[in-house]
PDB file of C-alpha atoms in Angstrom:
ATOM      1  CA  UNK A   1     -21.795   0.645  74.887  1.00  0.00           C
ATOM      2  CA  UNK A   2     -24.940   0.481  72.811  1.00  0.00           C
ATOM      3  CA  UNK A   3     -23.161   2.443  70.164  1.00  0.00           C
ATOM      4  CA  UNK A   4     -20.446  -0.186  70.088  1.00  0.00           C
ATOM      5  CA  UNK A   5     -22.985  -2.972  69.868  1.00  0.00           C
ATOM      6  CA  UNK A   6     -24.715  -1.284  66.962  1.00  0.00           C
ATOM      7  CA  UNK A   7     -21.493  -0.961  65.068  1.00  0.00           C
ATOM      8  CA  UNK A   8     -20.418  -4.489  65.820  1.00  0.00           C
ATOM      9  CA  UNK A   9     -23.657  -6.232  65.049  1.00  0.00           C
ATOM     10  CA  UNK A  10     -25.234  -5.366  61.743  1.00  0.00           C
ATOM     11  CA  UNK A  11     -28.819  -6.130  61.013  1.00  0.00           C
ATOM     12  CA  UNK A  12     -29.603  -8.669  58.337  1.00  0.00           C
ATOM     13  CA  UNK A  13     -31.129  -5.947  56.150  1.00  0.00           C
ATOM     14  CA  UNK A  14     -27.934  -3.907  56.270  1.00  0.00           C
ATOM     15  CA  UNK A  15     -25.863  -7.009  55.572  1.00  0.00           C
ATOM     16  CA  UNK A  16     -27.928  -7.899  52.527  1.00  0.00           C
ATOM     17  CA  UNK A  17     -27.556  -4.314  51.252  1.00  0.00           C
ATOM     18  CA  UNK A  18     -23.793  -4.499  51.659  1.00  0.00           C
ATOM     19  CA  UNK A  19     -23.687  -7.906  49.991  1.00  0.00           C
ATOM     20  CA  UNK A  20     -25.812  -6.728  47.068  1.00  0.00           C
ATOM     21  CA  UNK A  21     -23.585  -3.680  46.684  1.00  0.00           C
ATOM     22  CA  UNK A  22     -20.505  -5.899  46.645  1.00  0.00           C
ATOM     23  CA  UNK A  23     -22.157  -8.236  44.135  1.00  0.00           C
ATOM     24  CA  UNK A  24     -23.032  -5.314  41.839  1.00  0.00           C
ATOM     25  CA  UNK A  25     -19.524  -3.968  42.169  1.00  0.00           C
ATOM     26  CA  UNK A  26     -18.070  -7.385  41.342  1.00  0.00           C
ATOM     27  CA  UNK A  27     -20.388  -7.722  38.354  1.00  0.00           C
ATOM     28  CA  UNK A  28     -19.369  -4.279  37.098  1.00  0.00           C
ATOM     29  CA  UNK A  29     -15.687  -5.089  37.491  1.00  0.00           C
ATOM     30  CA  UNK A  30     -16.155  -8.387  35.623  1.00  0.00           C
ATOM     31  CA  UNK A  31     -17.949  -6.547  32.818  1.00  0.00           C
ATOM     32  CA  UNK A  32     -15.200  -3.942  32.765  1.00  0.00           C
ATOM     33  CA  UNK A  33     -12.527  -6.669  32.619  1.00  0.00           C
ATOM     34  CA  UNK A  34     -14.341  -8.394  29.750  1.00  0.00           C
ATOM     35  CA  UNK A  35     -14.635  -5.094  27.896  1.00  0.00           C
ATOM     36  CA  UNK A  36     -10.931  -4.378  28.386  1.00  0.00           C
ATOM     37  CA  UNK A  37     -10.062  -7.885  27.189  1.00  0.00           C
ATOM     38  CA  UNK A  38     -12.169  -7.423  24.048  1.00  0.00           C
ATOM     39  CA  UNK A  39     -10.496  -4.058  23.357  1.00  0.00           C
ATOM     40  CA  UNK A  40      -7.020  -5.556  23.795  1.00  0.00           C
ATOM     41  CA  UNK A  41      -7.848  -8.435  21.447  1.00  0.00           C
ATOM     42  CA  UNK A  42      -9.246  -5.996  18.872  1.00  0.00           C
ATOM     43  CA  UNK A  43      -6.114  -3.838  19.094  1.00  0.00           C
ATOM     44  CA  UNK A  44      -3.888  -6.906  18.669  1.00  0.00           C
ATOM     45  CA  UNK A  45      -5.753  -8.074  15.553  1.00  0.00           C
ATOM     46  CA  UNK A  46      -5.672  -4.546  14.122  1.00  0.00           C
ATOM     47  CA  UNK A  47      -1.921  -4.396  14.683  1.00  0.00           C
ATOM     48  CA  UNK A  48      -1.373  -7.792  13.063  1.00  0.00           C
ATOM     49  CA  UNK A  49      -3.514  -6.793  10.077  1.00  0.00           C
ATOM     50  CA  UNK A  50      -1.533  -3.569   9.639  1.00  0.00           C
ATOM     51  CA  UNK A  51       1.837  -5.350   9.870  1.00  0.00           C
ATOM     52  CA  UNK A  52       0.701  -8.019   7.392  1.00  0.00           C
ATOM     53  CA  UNK A  53      -0.498  -5.398   4.932  1.00  0.00           C
ATOM     54  CA  UNK A  54       2.781  -3.495   5.225  1.00  0.00           C
ATOM     55  CA  UNK A  55       4.851  -6.636   4.612  1.00  0.00           C
ATOM     56  CA  UNK A  56       2.727  -7.582   1.609  1.00  0.00           C
ATOM     57  CA  UNK A  57       3.158  -4.095   0.172  1.00  0.00           C
ATOM     58  CA  UNK A  58       6.908  -4.388   0.637  1.00  0.00           C
ATOM     59  CA  UNK A  59       7.008  -7.622  -1.375  1.00  0.00           C
ATOM     60  CA  UNK A  60       4.905  -6.048  -4.114  1.00  0.00           C
ATOM     61  CA  UNK A  61       7.249  -3.061  -4.291  1.00  0.00           C
ATOM     62  CA  UNK A  62      10.298  -5.332  -4.610  1.00  0.00           C
ATOM     63  CA  UNK A  63       8.583  -7.262  -7.412  1.00  0.00           C
ATOM     64  CA  UNK A  64       7.681  -4.076  -9.241  1.00  0.00           C
ATOM     65  CA  UNK A  65      11.220  -2.725  -8.868  1.00  0.00           C
ATOM     66  CA  UNK A  66      12.682  -5.885 -10.398  1.00  0.00           C
ATOM     67  CA  UNK A  67      10.123  -5.685 -13.225  1.00  0.00           C
ATOM     68  CA  UNK A  68      11.104  -2.043 -13.781  1.00  0.00           C
ATOM     69  CA  UNK A  69      14.813  -2.893 -14.030  1.00  0.00           C
ATOM     70  CA  UNK A  70      14.027  -5.719 -16.489  1.00  0.00           C
ATOM     71  CA  UNK A  71      11.945  -3.359 -18.644  1.00  0.00           C
ATOM     72  CA  UNK A  72      14.713  -0.753 -18.586  1.00  0.00           C
ATOM     73  CA  UNK A  73      17.214  -3.360 -19.822  1.00  0.00           C
ATOM     74  CA  UNK A  74      14.792  -4.426 -22.577  1.00  0.00           C
ATOM     75  CA  UNK A  75      14.331  -0.780 -23.547  1.00  0.00           C
ATOM     76  CA  UNK A  76      18.103  -0.286 -23.863  1.00  0.00           C
ATOM     77  CA  UNK A  77      18.352  -3.389 -26.070  1.00  0.00           C
ATOM     78  CA  UNK A  78      15.536  -2.163 -28.307  1.00  0.00           C
ATOM     79  CA  UNK A  79      17.092   1.288 -28.616  1.00  0.00           C
ATOM     80  CA  UNK A  80      20.379  -0.368 -29.632  1.00  0.00           C
ATOM     81  CA  UNK A  81      18.570  -2.456 -32.261  1.00  0.00           C
ATOM     82  CA  UNK A  82      16.803   0.649 -33.602  1.00  0.00           C
ATOM     83  CA  UNK A  83      20.125   2.476 -33.858  1.00  0.00           C
ATOM     84  CA  UNK A  84      21.665  -0.468 -35.722  1.00  0.00           C
ATOM     85  CA  UNK A  85      18.764  -0.629 -38.155  1.00  0.00           C
ATOM     86  CA  UNK A  86      18.926   3.115 -38.806  1.00  0.00           C
ATOM     87  CA  UNK A  87      22.715   3.105 -39.330  1.00  0.00           C
ATOM     88  CA  UNK A  88      24.046   4.281 -42.682  1.00  0.00           C
ATOM     89  CA  UNK A  89      25.634   0.932 -43.542  1.00  0.00           C
ATOM     90  CA  UNK A  90      22.311  -0.913 -43.117  1.00  0.00           C
ATOM     91  CA  UNK A  91      20.518   1.662 -45.237  1.00  0.00           C
ATOM     92  CA  UNK A  92      23.106   1.315 -47.996  1.00  0.00           C
ATOM     93  CA  UNK A  93      22.716  -2.480 -47.914  1.00  0.00           C
ATOM     94  CA  UNK A  94      18.945  -2.069 -48.155  1.00  0.00           C
ATOM     95  CA  UNK A  95      19.349   0.184 -51.183  1.00  0.00           C
ATOM     96  CA  UNK A  96      21.522  -2.430 -52.917  1.00  0.00           C
ATOM     97  CA  UNK A  97      19.031  -5.205 -52.079  1.00  0.00           C
ATOM     98  CA  UNK A  98      16.204  -3.209 -53.681  1.00  0.00           C
ATOM     99  CA  UNK A  99      18.265  -2.573 -56.857  1.00  0.00           C
ATOM    100  CA  UNK A 100      18.129   1.184 -56.448  1.00  0.00           C
ATOM    101  CA  UNK A 101      20.601   3.354 -58.333  1.00  0.00           C
ATOM    102  CA  UNK A 102      22.488   6.366 -57.033  1.00  0.00           C
ATOM    103  CA  UNK A 103      21.503   9.705 -58.594  1.00  0.00           C
ATOM    104  CA  UNK A 104      24.239  11.354 -60.640  1.00  0.00           C
ATOM    105  CA  UNK A 105      22.575  14.622 -61.647  1.00  0.00           C
ATOM    106  CA  UNK A 106      19.894  16.444 -59.669  1.00  0.00           C
ATOM    107  CA  UNK A 107      17.592  18.820 -61.518  1.00  0.00           C
ATOM    108  CA  UNK A 108      15.375  21.191 -59.602  1.00  0.00           C
ATOM    109  CA  UNK A 109      12.179  22.762 -60.957  1.00  0.00           C
ATOM    110  CA  UNK A 110      12.189  26.558 -60.993  1.00  0.00           C
ATOM    111  CA  UNK A 111       9.839  28.212 -58.523  1.00  0.00           C
ATOM    112  CA  UNK A 112       7.080  30.290 -60.100  1.00  0.00           C
ATOM    113  CA  UNK A 113       6.380  33.376 -58.061  1.00  0.00           C
ATOM    114  CA  UNK A 114       6.918  33.843 -54.369  1.00  0.00           C
ATOM    115  CA  UNK A 115       4.221  31.436 -53.160  1.00  0.00           C
ATOM    116  CA  UNK A 116       4.907  27.792 -52.762  1.00  0.00           C
ATOM    117  CA  UNK A 117       1.356  26.470 -52.418  1.00  0.00           C
ATOM    118  CA  UNK A 118      -1.925  27.985 -53.553  1.00  0.00           C
ATOM    119  CA  UNK A 119      -5.362  27.011 -52.363  1.00  0.00           C
TER     120      UNK A 119
END
């Protein structure tokens, strides 16, 4: 029976030890919960930052693609203008505007020796 009494009635020293253990355990679990909460909040902000950066990059890519297509169209127009300017009819009109005369007889100078240029 004394064994039963000992188990049933705890001394005040043992009770304070159990209470202090429970308090330390509760404090550790609160600290652990706070740490987990901070980690979850950090992960959420990191995720939001990554998603925002990805969306911003997507908009920049779309803008650059539209700029590229506009520049390609401008390039085609400029190539067409260059071809028109270099056409034979435009060159002939330019010759007439400058009062140039067509050559009727071409005379070539005879080559002296086998070398073309001498230093």
